[in-house]
Short mmCIF file of C-alpha atoms (C1' of nucleotides) in Angstrom, two decimals:
data_model
loop_
_atom_site.label_atom_id
_atom_site.label_comp_id
_atom_site.label_asym_id
_atom_site.label_seq_id
_atom_site.Cartn_x
_atom_site.Cartn_y
_atom_site.Cartn_z
CA MET V 1 99.48 54.74 90.19
CA THR V 2 100.69 52.29 92.90
CA ASN V 3 104.53 52.74 92.03
CA ILE V 4 104.30 56.93 93.50
CA GLY V 5 101.64 56.72 95.80
CA LEU V 6 98.32 58.30 97.14
CA LEU V 7 100.26 61.14 98.49
CA GLY V 8 103.09 61.66 95.80
CA GLU V 9 100.31 61.31 93.44
CA LEU V 10 98.14 64.41 95.10
CA THR V 11 101.24 65.80 94.75
CA THR V 12 101.89 65.70 91.25
CA ARG V 13 98.22 66.78 90.55
CA GLY V 14 99.37 69.92 92.49
CA LEU V 15 96.41 69.54 95.43
CA ILE V 16 99.55 69.52 97.91
CA HIS V 17 99.85 72.39 99.70
CA ASP V 18 101.63 71.25 103.34
CA THR V 19 101.94 68.03 104.96
CA THR V 20 103.50 67.10 108.69
CA ASP V 21 106.09 64.32 108.21
CA ALA V 22 105.09 63.27 104.73
CA ALA V 23 107.43 60.46 104.97
CA ALA V 24 105.42 59.32 107.66
CA LEU V 25 102.09 59.96 106.11
CA GLU V 26 103.19 58.00 103.05
CA ALA V 27 104.40 54.91 105.02
CA ARG V 28 100.89 55.44 106.69
CA LEU V 29 98.79 55.02 103.61
CA ALA V 30 100.66 52.37 102.36
CA SER V 31 100.38 50.00 105.21
CA GLY V 32 96.34 50.43 105.12
CA PRO V 33 93.19 52.39 105.16
CA ILE V 34 92.92 54.86 107.19
CA GLY V 35 90.22 57.49 108.27
CA LEU V 36 90.19 60.82 107.35
CA TYR V 37 87.99 64.17 107.25
CA VAL V 38 87.14 67.19 106.15
CA GLY V 39 85.29 69.86 107.53
CA PHE V 40 82.59 72.26 105.46
CA ASP V 41 80.78 74.87 108.02
CA PRO V 42 77.15 75.55 106.94
CA THR V 43 78.15 79.65 106.00
CA ALA V 44 75.23 79.01 103.52
CA ASP V 45 72.28 76.74 102.09
CA SER V 46 73.93 75.43 99.71
CA LEU V 47 78.30 74.54 98.88
CA HIS V 48 79.40 76.00 95.93
CA VAL V 49 82.38 74.80 93.73
CA GLY V 50 84.98 76.41 96.32
CA HIS V 51 83.83 73.07 98.42
CA LEU V 52 84.64 70.74 95.32
CA LEU V 53 88.01 70.20 95.87
CA GLY V 54 87.56 69.15 99.78
CA GLN V 55 84.47 66.93 98.12
CA LEU V 56 87.07 65.11 95.52
CA THR V 57 89.86 64.95 98.08
CA LEU V 58 87.93 62.43 99.88
CA ARG V 59 86.67 60.71 97.05
CA ARG V 60 89.88 60.19 95.92
CA PHE V 61 90.77 58.50 99.30
CA GLN V 62 87.81 56.31 99.15
CA MET V 63 88.73 55.04 96.02
CA SER V 64 91.99 53.95 97.25
CA GLY V 65 90.28 52.10 99.79
CA HIS V 66 90.54 54.44 102.95
CA ARG V 67 87.74 55.74 105.04
CA PRO V 68 86.20 59.54 104.49
CA TYR V 69 84.31 61.30 107.15
CA PRO V 70 82.98 64.35 105.72
CA LEU V 71 81.87 66.74 108.28
CA ALA V 72 79.04 69.13 108.11
CA GLY V 73 80.30 72.02 110.94
CA GLY V 74 76.87 72.62 112.91
CA ALA V 75 79.06 73.66 115.64
CA THR V 76 81.87 75.13 114.25
CA GLY V 77 79.53 76.83 111.97
CA MET V 78 77.89 79.05 115.38
CA VAL V 79 81.02 80.36 115.77
CA GLY V 80 82.29 81.16 112.67
CA ASP V 81 86.12 80.78 111.67
CA PRO V 82 87.97 83.88 111.52
CA SER V 83 90.74 81.70 108.56
CA GLY V 84 90.74 84.06 105.66
CA LYS V 85 87.97 86.46 107.35
CA SER V 86 89.45 90.34 107.40
CA GLU V 87 86.45 90.75 109.79
CA GLU V 88 84.07 89.42 111.96
CA ARG V 89 81.72 87.45 110.85
CA ASN V 90 77.64 88.32 111.33
CA LEU V 91 76.72 85.21 113.71
CA LEU V 92 73.77 82.83 111.75
CA ASP V 93 70.55 82.41 114.12
CA ALA V 94 69.98 78.75 114.96
CA GLU V 95 67.07 78.08 112.61
CA THR V 96 68.97 79.49 109.73
CA LEU V 97 71.56 77.02 110.77
CA GLN V 98 69.93 74.39 111.08
CA HIS V 99 68.40 74.62 107.56
CA ASN V 100 72.14 75.14 106.54
CA VAL V 101 73.40 71.99 107.84
CA ASP V 102 70.23 69.80 106.98
CA SER V 103 71.12 70.75 102.72
CA ILE V 104 74.56 70.69 103.22
CA LYS V 105 74.52 67.14 104.43
CA LYS V 106 72.39 66.31 101.39
CA GLN V 107 75.11 67.70 99.06
CA LEU V 108 77.97 66.20 101.13
CA ALA V 109 76.43 63.03 100.57
CA ASN V 110 76.42 62.79 96.99
CA LEU V 111 80.21 62.81 95.77
CA LEU V 112 81.09 59.89 97.88
CA ASP V 113 79.85 56.06 98.32
CA PHE V 114 77.80 55.85 102.08
CA THR V 115 76.63 51.90 101.05
CA PRO V 116 78.29 49.58 103.84
CA GLY V 117 81.36 48.07 103.63
CA ALA V 118 84.89 48.47 104.78
CA ASN V 119 85.73 52.07 103.52
CA ALA V 120 81.92 53.58 103.52
CA ALA V 121 81.87 57.28 104.07
CA THR V 122 80.25 58.30 107.26
CA LEU V 123 78.61 61.59 107.77
CA VAL V 124 78.99 63.73 111.06
CA ASN V 125 78.05 66.86 112.08
CA ASN V 126 80.33 68.52 114.71
CA ALA V 127 76.89 69.70 116.98
CA ASP V 128 76.24 66.02 117.81
CA TRP V 129 79.62 66.35 120.43
CA THR V 130 79.96 69.60 120.96
CA ALA V 131 76.40 71.12 121.36
CA ASN V 132 76.28 69.41 124.84
CA ILE V 133 79.79 70.34 126.42
CA SER V 134 79.42 73.28 129.46
CA ALA V 135 81.86 75.60 128.81
CA LEU V 136 83.94 74.55 132.54
CA GLU V 137 84.70 70.68 130.66
CA PHE V 138 85.79 72.90 127.61
CA LEU V 139 87.83 75.13 129.02
CA ARG V 140 89.76 72.07 131.34
CA ASP V 141 89.51 69.26 128.53
CA VAL V 142 90.47 71.05 125.49
CA GLY V 143 91.57 74.84 126.83
CA LYS V 144 93.89 73.72 129.13
CA HIS V 145 96.26 71.80 126.58
CA ILE V 146 96.40 74.23 123.84
CA THR V 147 98.76 77.73 124.87
CA VAL V 148 97.72 81.09 123.95
CA ASN V 149 100.88 81.46 122.43
CA GLN V 150 100.32 78.71 120.00
CA MET V 151 96.75 80.47 118.84
CA MET V 152 98.14 83.86 118.72
CA ALA V 153 101.33 82.68 116.09
CA LYS V 154 98.23 81.79 113.83
CA GLU V 155 98.81 83.91 110.57
CA SER V 156 94.61 84.65 110.62
CA VAL V 157 94.89 85.40 114.16
CA LYS V 158 97.68 88.04 113.89
CA ASN V 159 96.18 89.74 111.17
CA ARG V 160 93.44 90.39 112.97
CA LEU V 161 94.87 91.51 116.30
CA ASN V 162 96.73 94.41 113.88
CA SER V 163 93.87 94.89 112.02
CA GLU V 164 91.21 98.07 113.65
CA ASN V 165 88.73 95.29 113.08
CA GLY V 166 89.47 93.25 116.08
CA LEU V 167 88.73 89.75 116.58
CA SER V 168 86.11 88.59 118.77
CA TYR V 169 86.93 85.52 121.44
CA THR V 170 84.25 83.63 119.91
CA GLU V 171 86.15 83.69 116.50
CA PHE V 172 89.67 83.67 118.04
CA SER V 173 88.06 80.07 120.14
CA TYR V 174 87.26 78.46 117.03
CA MET V 175 90.38 76.76 116.35
CA LEU V 176 90.20 75.34 119.68
CA LEU V 177 86.57 73.67 118.55
CA GLN V 178 88.12 72.10 115.40
CA ALA V 179 91.11 71.49 117.52
CA ASN V 180 88.75 69.12 119.73
CA ASP V 181 86.74 67.50 116.30
CA PHE V 182 89.74 66.04 115.52
CA ARG V 183 90.20 64.61 118.72
CA HIS V 184 86.76 63.41 118.96
CA LEU V 185 86.81 61.80 115.66
CA CYS V 186 90.33 60.32 116.14
CA ALA V 187 89.38 58.72 119.51
CA THR V 188 85.97 57.51 118.63
CA HIS V 189 86.26 56.67 114.89
CA ASN V 190 90.25 56.01 114.31
CA VAL V 191 90.12 59.23 112.06
CA GLU V 192 94.07 59.99 111.73
CA LEU V 193 94.17 62.11 108.87
CA GLN V 194 92.28 65.70 108.02
CA MET V 195 92.46 67.83 105.36
CA GLY V 196 91.37 71.58 104.41
CA GLY V 197 92.13 74.34 102.40
CA SER V 198 95.75 75.93 103.21
CA ASP V 199 94.49 78.27 105.61
CA GLN V 200 93.29 75.44 107.73
CA TRP V 201 96.49 74.73 108.32
CA GLY V 202 97.01 76.19 112.17
CA ASN V 203 93.32 74.56 113.10
CA ILE V 204 94.60 71.22 111.36
CA THR V 205 97.79 71.21 113.53
CA ALA V 206 96.61 72.17 116.99
CA GLY V 207 94.51 69.29 116.45
CA ILE V 208 97.05 67.09 115.94
CA ASP V 209 98.84 68.93 118.88
CA LEU V 210 95.60 67.80 121.31
CA ILE V 211 95.49 64.34 119.83
CA ARG V 212 98.87 63.77 121.13
CA ARG V 213 98.88 65.67 124.31
CA THR V 214 95.13 64.02 125.30
CA LEU V 215 95.43 60.67 123.61
CA GLY V 216 98.91 60.25 123.44
CA ARG V 217 99.51 59.55 120.24
CA GLY V 218 100.32 60.53 116.36
CA ALA V 219 97.88 61.81 114.08
CA PHE V 220 98.27 63.48 110.25
CA GLY V 221 97.44 66.25 108.56
CA ALA V 222 97.72 67.93 104.84
CA THR V 223 96.09 71.02 103.02
CA TRP V 224 95.76 71.61 99.21
CA PRO V 225 96.51 75.04 98.23
CA LEU V 226 94.13 77.99 97.87
CA VAL V 227 92.74 77.76 93.99
CA THR V 228 92.88 80.37 92.32
CA ARG V 229 92.53 81.76 89.29
CA SER V 230 95.32 83.09 86.62
CA ASP V 231 93.48 86.88 86.12
CA GLY V 232 93.54 87.36 89.83
CA GLN V 233 89.65 86.87 90.48
CA LYS V 234 88.23 84.60 92.70
CA PHE V 235 87.93 80.96 92.14
CA GLY V 236 84.25 80.53 91.89
CA LYS V 237 82.64 83.90 91.24
CA THR V 238 81.04 84.77 87.90
CA ALA V 239 79.47 87.91 87.01
CA GLY V 240 76.42 86.56 88.57
CA GLY V 241 77.84 85.65 92.08
CA ALA V 242 79.13 82.38 93.29
CA VAL V 243 78.73 78.92 91.50
CA TRP V 244 76.80 77.12 93.65
CA LEU V 245 76.12 73.11 94.04
CA ASP V 246 72.45 73.27 94.21
CA ALA V 247 70.82 73.04 91.27
CA GLN V 248 67.94 75.61 92.19
CA ARG V 249 70.54 78.14 93.07
CA THR V 250 73.32 77.21 89.92
CA SER V 251 71.16 75.32 87.29
CA PRO V 252 73.34 72.32 85.46
CA TYR V 253 73.60 74.29 82.47
CA GLN V 254 74.80 77.57 84.02
CA PHE V 255 77.27 74.67 86.02
CA ARG V 256 78.42 73.17 82.91
CA GLN V 257 79.19 76.72 81.48
CA PHE V 258 81.31 77.81 84.14
CA TRP V 259 83.72 75.24 83.36
CA MET V 260 83.20 75.63 79.50
CA GLN V 261 83.91 79.10 79.72
CA MET V 262 87.19 78.67 82.37
CA ALA V 263 90.56 79.99 80.69
CA ASP V 264 92.93 78.55 78.83
CA ALA V 265 95.92 78.66 81.50
CA ASP V 266 93.83 77.46 84.65
CA VAL V 267 91.94 74.81 83.21
CA VAL V 268 95.37 72.67 82.85
CA ARG V 269 96.14 73.20 86.31
CA TYR V 270 92.10 71.88 87.61
CA LEU V 271 92.07 69.45 85.36
CA PRO V 272 94.56 67.25 87.31
CA GLN V 273 93.37 69.00 90.83
CA PHE V 274 89.57 68.05 89.81
CA SER V 275 89.64 65.36 87.73
CA LEU V 276 89.28 61.85 89.06
CA ALA V 277 90.22 60.61 85.61
CA SER V 278 93.71 58.85 86.12
CA LEU V 279 97.26 61.21 85.63
CA GLU V 280 97.66 59.14 82.15
CA GLU V 281 94.35 60.29 80.91
CA VAL V 282 95.32 63.90 82.46
CA ARG V 283 98.25 64.40 80.95
CA ALA V 284 96.60 62.76 77.46
CA LEU V 285 94.31 65.68 77.54
CA ILE V 286 96.75 68.21 78.43
CA ALA V 287 98.60 67.62 75.58
CA GLU V 288 95.67 67.33 73.40
CA HIS V 289 94.55 70.66 74.86
CA GLU V 290 97.78 72.54 74.05
CA GLN V 291 97.93 71.45 70.55
CA ALA V 292 94.74 73.13 69.84
CA PRO V 293 93.71 74.78 72.87
CA GLU V 294 90.51 76.64 70.10
CA LYS V 295 88.67 73.49 70.32
CA ARG V 296 88.29 73.40 74.29
CA THR V 297 88.93 69.67 74.76
CA ALA V 298 90.01 70.62 78.07
CA GLN V 299 87.10 72.68 79.18
CA ARG V 300 84.62 70.12 77.69
CA SER V 301 85.86 67.00 79.10
CA LEU V 302 86.62 68.75 82.63
CA ALA V 303 82.91 70.21 82.49
CA ALA V 304 81.11 66.84 81.13
CA GLU V 305 82.68 64.86 84.38
CA MET V 306 82.10 68.10 86.70
CA THR V 307 78.47 68.32 85.43
CA SER V 308 78.14 64.63 85.56
CA LEU V 309 79.15 64.12 88.96
CA VAL V 310 77.57 67.21 90.85
CA HIS V 311 74.10 66.60 88.84
CA GLY V 312 73.88 63.47 87.67
CA THR V 313 74.48 61.82 83.85
CA ASP V 314 71.21 62.81 82.64
CA ALA V 315 71.42 66.40 83.66
CA ALA V 316 74.92 67.00 82.39
CA HIS V 317 73.81 64.96 79.07
CA HIS V 318 70.92 67.49 78.79
CA ALA V 319 73.37 70.74 79.58
CA GLU V 320 75.45 69.50 76.60
CA THR V 321 72.50 69.07 74.13
CA ALA V 322 71.21 72.42 75.21
CA ALA V 323 74.64 74.35 74.64
CA ASP V 324 75.48 72.18 71.23
CA ILE V 325 71.93 73.82 70.11
CA LEU V 326 72.40 76.90 71.90
CA PHE V 327 75.96 77.71 70.47
CA GLY V 328 75.66 75.82 67.60
CA ALA V 329 73.39 75.12 65.25
CA ASP V 330 70.15 77.55 64.12
CA PRO V 331 67.72 76.90 66.44
CA THR V 332 64.99 77.30 63.90
CA THR V 333 66.01 73.95 62.71
CA ALA V 334 66.02 72.42 65.95
CA SER V 335 63.74 69.34 66.80
CA ILE V 336 61.09 69.27 69.48
CA GLU V 337 63.14 67.06 71.40
CA ALA V 338 66.17 69.39 71.66
CA LEU V 339 64.52 72.56 72.22
CA ARG V 340 62.53 70.39 75.49
CA ALA V 341 66.29 69.90 76.50
CA VAL V 342 67.21 73.62 75.98
CA ALA V 343 63.28 74.58 78.01
CA SER V 344 64.65 72.11 81.02
CA GLU V 345 68.14 74.35 80.81
CA VAL V 346 67.54 77.73 80.41
CA PRO V 347 65.72 80.18 82.75
CA MET V 348 62.05 79.83 80.79
CA THR V 349 58.87 82.57 81.12
CA THR V 350 55.50 81.56 80.08
CA VAL V 351 53.44 83.93 78.62
CA SER V 352 50.69 84.73 76.00
CA PHE V 353 50.38 85.57 72.50
CA ALA V 354 49.73 89.51 73.30
CA ASP V 355 52.64 89.30 75.47
CA LEU V 356 54.82 89.24 72.95
CA ASP V 357 53.74 92.53 71.63
CA ASP V 358 55.23 94.21 74.56
CA THR V 359 59.05 93.80 73.79
CA TYR V 360 60.47 96.09 76.73
CA ALA V 361 58.16 95.49 79.50
CA LEU V 362 58.33 91.56 78.25
CA LEU V 363 62.28 91.28 78.42
CA ALA V 364 62.17 93.05 81.76
CA ARG V 365 59.51 91.25 83.82
CA ALA V 366 61.29 87.87 82.46
CA GLY V 367 64.52 89.42 83.80
CA VAL V 368 66.75 89.50 80.99
CA VAL V 369 67.43 93.20 81.06
CA ALA V 370 66.98 95.00 84.06
CA SER V 371 64.72 97.96 82.97
CA ASN V 372 62.97 99.23 79.72
CA SER V 373 65.93 101.27 79.10
CA GLU V 374 68.57 98.33 79.37
CA ALA V 375 66.10 96.55 76.85
CA ARG V 376 66.17 99.32 74.46
CA ARG V 377 69.86 99.58 74.74
CA THR V 378 70.62 96.24 74.06
CA ILE V 379 68.27 96.47 70.86
CA GLN V 380 69.69 99.70 70.03
CA GLN V 381 73.43 97.57 70.18
CA LYS V 382 72.14 95.05 68.08
CA GLY V 383 72.65 92.74 71.19
CA LEU V 384 69.50 90.66 70.99
CA LYS V 385 68.36 87.65 68.61
CA VAL V 386 65.69 86.22 68.30
CA ASN V 387 65.77 82.51 66.93
CA GLY V 388 68.94 83.56 65.62
CA LYS V 389 68.46 86.34 64.54
CA THR V 390 68.87 89.45 65.07
CA LEU V 391 66.11 91.96 66.31
CA GLU V 392 65.47 95.38 65.39
CA GLU V 393 63.93 98.43 66.97
CA GLY V 394 60.06 98.21 66.59
CA GLU V 395 60.31 94.19 65.85
CA THR V 396 57.99 92.44 68.43
CA LEU V 397 59.20 89.47 69.83
CA ALA V 398 56.96 87.55 67.60
CA SER V 399 58.08 88.80 64.84
CA LYS V 400 60.83 86.13 64.23
CA GLY V 401 57.82 83.76 64.33
CA ILE V 402 57.36 81.04 66.80
CA LEU V 403 59.20 77.28 67.30
CA HIS V 404 57.39 74.33 66.93
CA GLU V 405 54.51 76.96 67.87
CA ARG V 406 55.49 77.26 71.34
CA TRP V 407 58.46 78.82 71.97
CA VAL V 408 60.46 81.96 71.54
CA LEU V 409 64.12 81.53 72.13
CA VAL V 410 65.73 85.21 73.12
CA ARG V 411 69.66 85.64 73.38
CA LYS V 412 71.13 88.25 74.75
CA GLY V 413 74.72 88.90 74.05
CA LYS V 414 76.18 86.12 73.55
CA THR V 415 76.36 83.88 76.54
CA SER V 416 72.53 84.91 77.79
CA TYR V 417 69.62 83.01 77.32
CA HIS V 418 66.05 82.85 77.52
CA LEU V 419 63.30 81.01 76.61
CA PHE V 420 59.50 81.87 76.32
CA GLU V 421 56.61 79.43 76.15
CA VAL V 422 54.13 80.66 74.90
CA SER V 423 50.88 79.40 76.06
CA ALA V 424 47.55 79.23 73.66
"C1'" G J 1 80.91 113.49 127.46
"C1'" G J 2 84.02 117.40 124.41
"C1'" G J 3 86.29 118.59 119.91
"C1'" U J 4 87.33 117.47 114.82
"C1'" C J 5 86.55 115.57 110.02
"C1'" G J 6 83.10 112.77 106.88
"C1'" A J 7 78.83 110.10 104.78
"C1'" U J 8 78.48 111.19 96.86
"C1'" G J 9 75.53 106.22 91.75
"C1'" C J 10 76.94 98.74 92.12
"C1'" C J 11 82.87 99.92 94.29
"C1'" C J 12 86.23 103.61 94.59
"C1'" G J 13 86.38 108.64 94.25
"C1'" A J 14 86.06 114.51 92.02
"C1'" G J 15 82.64 118.33 92.90
"C1'" U J 16 82.05 123.13 97.34
"C1'" G J 17 75.76 127.85 95.17
"C1'" G J 18 73.70 128.17 89.14
"C1'" C J 19 77.05 125.24 83.02
"C1'" C J 20 75.38 118.93 87.84
"C1'" A J 21 71.94 112.36 86.77
"C1'" A J 22 77.65 114.65 89.34
"C1'" A J 23 84.41 114.17 86.42
"C1'" G J 24 87.92 109.88 86.39
"C1'" G J 25 89.04 104.71 87.63
"C1'" G J 26 86.90 99.76 88.50
"C1'" A J 27 82.94 96.05 87.97
"C1'" G J 28 79.19 95.53 84.36
"C1'" C J 29 76.54 95.39 79.59
"C1'" A J 30 76.70 95.76 74.08
"C1'" G J 31 79.13 95.85 69.65
"C1'" A J 32 83.95 94.52 66.21
"C1'" C J 33 88.06 90.71 66.78
"C1'" U J 34 87.64 85.64 68.05
"C1'" G J 35 87.95 79.24 70.34
"C1'" U J 36 81.24 79.64 74.01
"C1'" A J 37 88.57 82.45 75.17
"C1'" A J 38 92.14 86.10 76.56
"C1'" C J 39 94.19 90.71 74.58
"C1'" U J 40 92.70 95.17 71.90
"C1'" C J 41 89.10 98.73 69.83
"C1'" U J 42 84.46 101.16 70.53
"C1'" G J 43 79.70 102.21 72.52
"C1'" C J 44 76.78 102.05 76.67
"C1'" C J 45 76.12 101.95 82.13
"C1'" G J 46 69.38 106.10 87.58
"C1'" G J 47 64.00 105.82 85.94
"C1'" C J 48 59.92 106.59 82.52
"C1'" A J 49 54.60 107.11 77.95
"C1'" A J 50 62.42 109.66 76.68
"C1'" C J 51 65.00 116.13 72.34
"C1'" G J 52 61.50 116.23 77.44
"C1'" C J 53 59.91 114.97 82.66
"C1'" C J 54 61.02 112.26 87.14
"C1'" U J 55 64.15 110.28 91.13
"C1'" A J 56 68.76 110.86 93.20
"C1'" C J 57 74.36 112.99 96.17
"C1'" G J 58 73.68 109.78 104.86
"C1'" U J 59 68.39 111.83 107.07
"C1'" A J 60 64.64 115.27 108.38
"C1'" G J 61 63.68 120.75 107.75
"C1'" G J 62 65.49 125.92 106.76
"C1'" U J 63 67.85 129.89 103.61
"C1'" U J 64 67.89 131.37 97.69
"C1'" C J 65 65.05 133.11 91.64
"C1'" A J 66 68.41 128.26 91.94
"C1'" A J 67 71.41 123.52 96.00
"C1'" A J 68 75.70 117.57 96.37
"C1'" U J 69 77.64 122.26 97.41
"C1'" C J 70 74.96 127.68 102.63
"C1'" C J 71 72.65 126.90 107.77
"C1'" U J 72 70.29 123.68 111.98
"C1'" G J 73 68.60 119.24 114.20
"C1'" C J 74 69.53 114.15 113.55
"C1'" U J 75 71.88 109.28 112.54
"C1'" C J 76 75.95 106.40 111.83
"C1'" G J 77 81.70 106.15 110.68
"C1'" G J 78 87.11 108.26 111.31
"C1'" C J 79 90.77 110.48 114.56
"C1'" C J 80 91.83 113.87 119.31
"C1'" C J 81 91.13 114.74 124.21
"C1'" A J 82 88.57 113.07 128.74
#
RNA sequence: GGGUCGAUGCCCGAGUGGCCAAAGGGAGCAGACUGUAACUCUGCCGGCAACGCCUACGUAGGUUCAAAUCCUGCUCGGCCCA
């Protein structure tokens, strides 16, 4: 690993799309610890799997002895990055933004080591150094050093100028704010490298230019490629929406399922990109996967690792136990402990014995289906299993028995589960 | 401000007085196949106390036995003129 260097390893893993002077960056990384930052804008109160690559990249650098600076965009989030957006964004109000920043900070803290030491991670918020700058100061200190020509050259700006949607001055200025962040972190924390997704390239190089012009020193930038899916869909989106890192929004079980159900063609690309395991281990897993893709070894391994990282090993273990029961064994023979694990991972509704008689209404109320009509349809199509047995029309949810005198396990289709807990 | 064209179900998009809960496609759901996959095939895909009823074609009215379809006002959007 050391023989190809960190940058070489990242390249091999498919994590490098572009870098400024690769040889110089490699030399700098080899010569000693470096400070680097990755920004996360608080557009929602949780990060999603799309943000995971940035967090993991910081983690990789930290594991190699470098100093990571995850940045929450309390200031830039107020403006909105036009990169990759086809139209003007709606601005968030101040309270929402603050709430989002607070929530995201916790998630950013999850994957990195903050215990004091030579390469402890430092969480920063660009609102801290941006909120109180006056417009005039900003124009003199930042605006003066970046030409509009340069800003116009940016791909996302060009696209928006040519579209009917236009581009507001606010979003146009985003690049300046991000450039200023890089300069600030460089000046105050000696951060020399900024990384981001490939759509961040223009913003990153703007920062490097600003640093050279105002601080008289060099800095580095690197981007990772856009994570794509083999079927052309957007990464991180499932039928149910985005896959969030927040357990309230996406349960650890669902999170694990996201990785488990990944396409073969994708998992061999994602494994080196996401897994923190060594390249040797990753290669071995891929080889095994290609021998017998039906075993889902690669998916299983990646799912276990990502779920542990984001939700902790206990939650990951529970999610796995639950999945084993749901997808494997006959639920009627499952132990109380096993069902408890299922109960903690699958959506659950508490009901009375009487409720169980009104099948359609109960399924609709619990959100298993959208309406009574859909419940009826699903059952007619033999799409509903109760405790592992197909429910026929006219049968009640209680007709297949109550597991351990407590639970009724409902399965719609192949992968959607719901547990009813019967209270006496 | 004037003119003109448009607004249809989750999305795109036909329909231009009765045969319209509304063609077709996409998405989604279920079944067969399978590897908790892909592909393919089949069915479903507004709601309900369901061979019927109710709600729906931007919005509020009107004409008619009958309107998504015709008329009027309004709202929003495209284009053209000022």
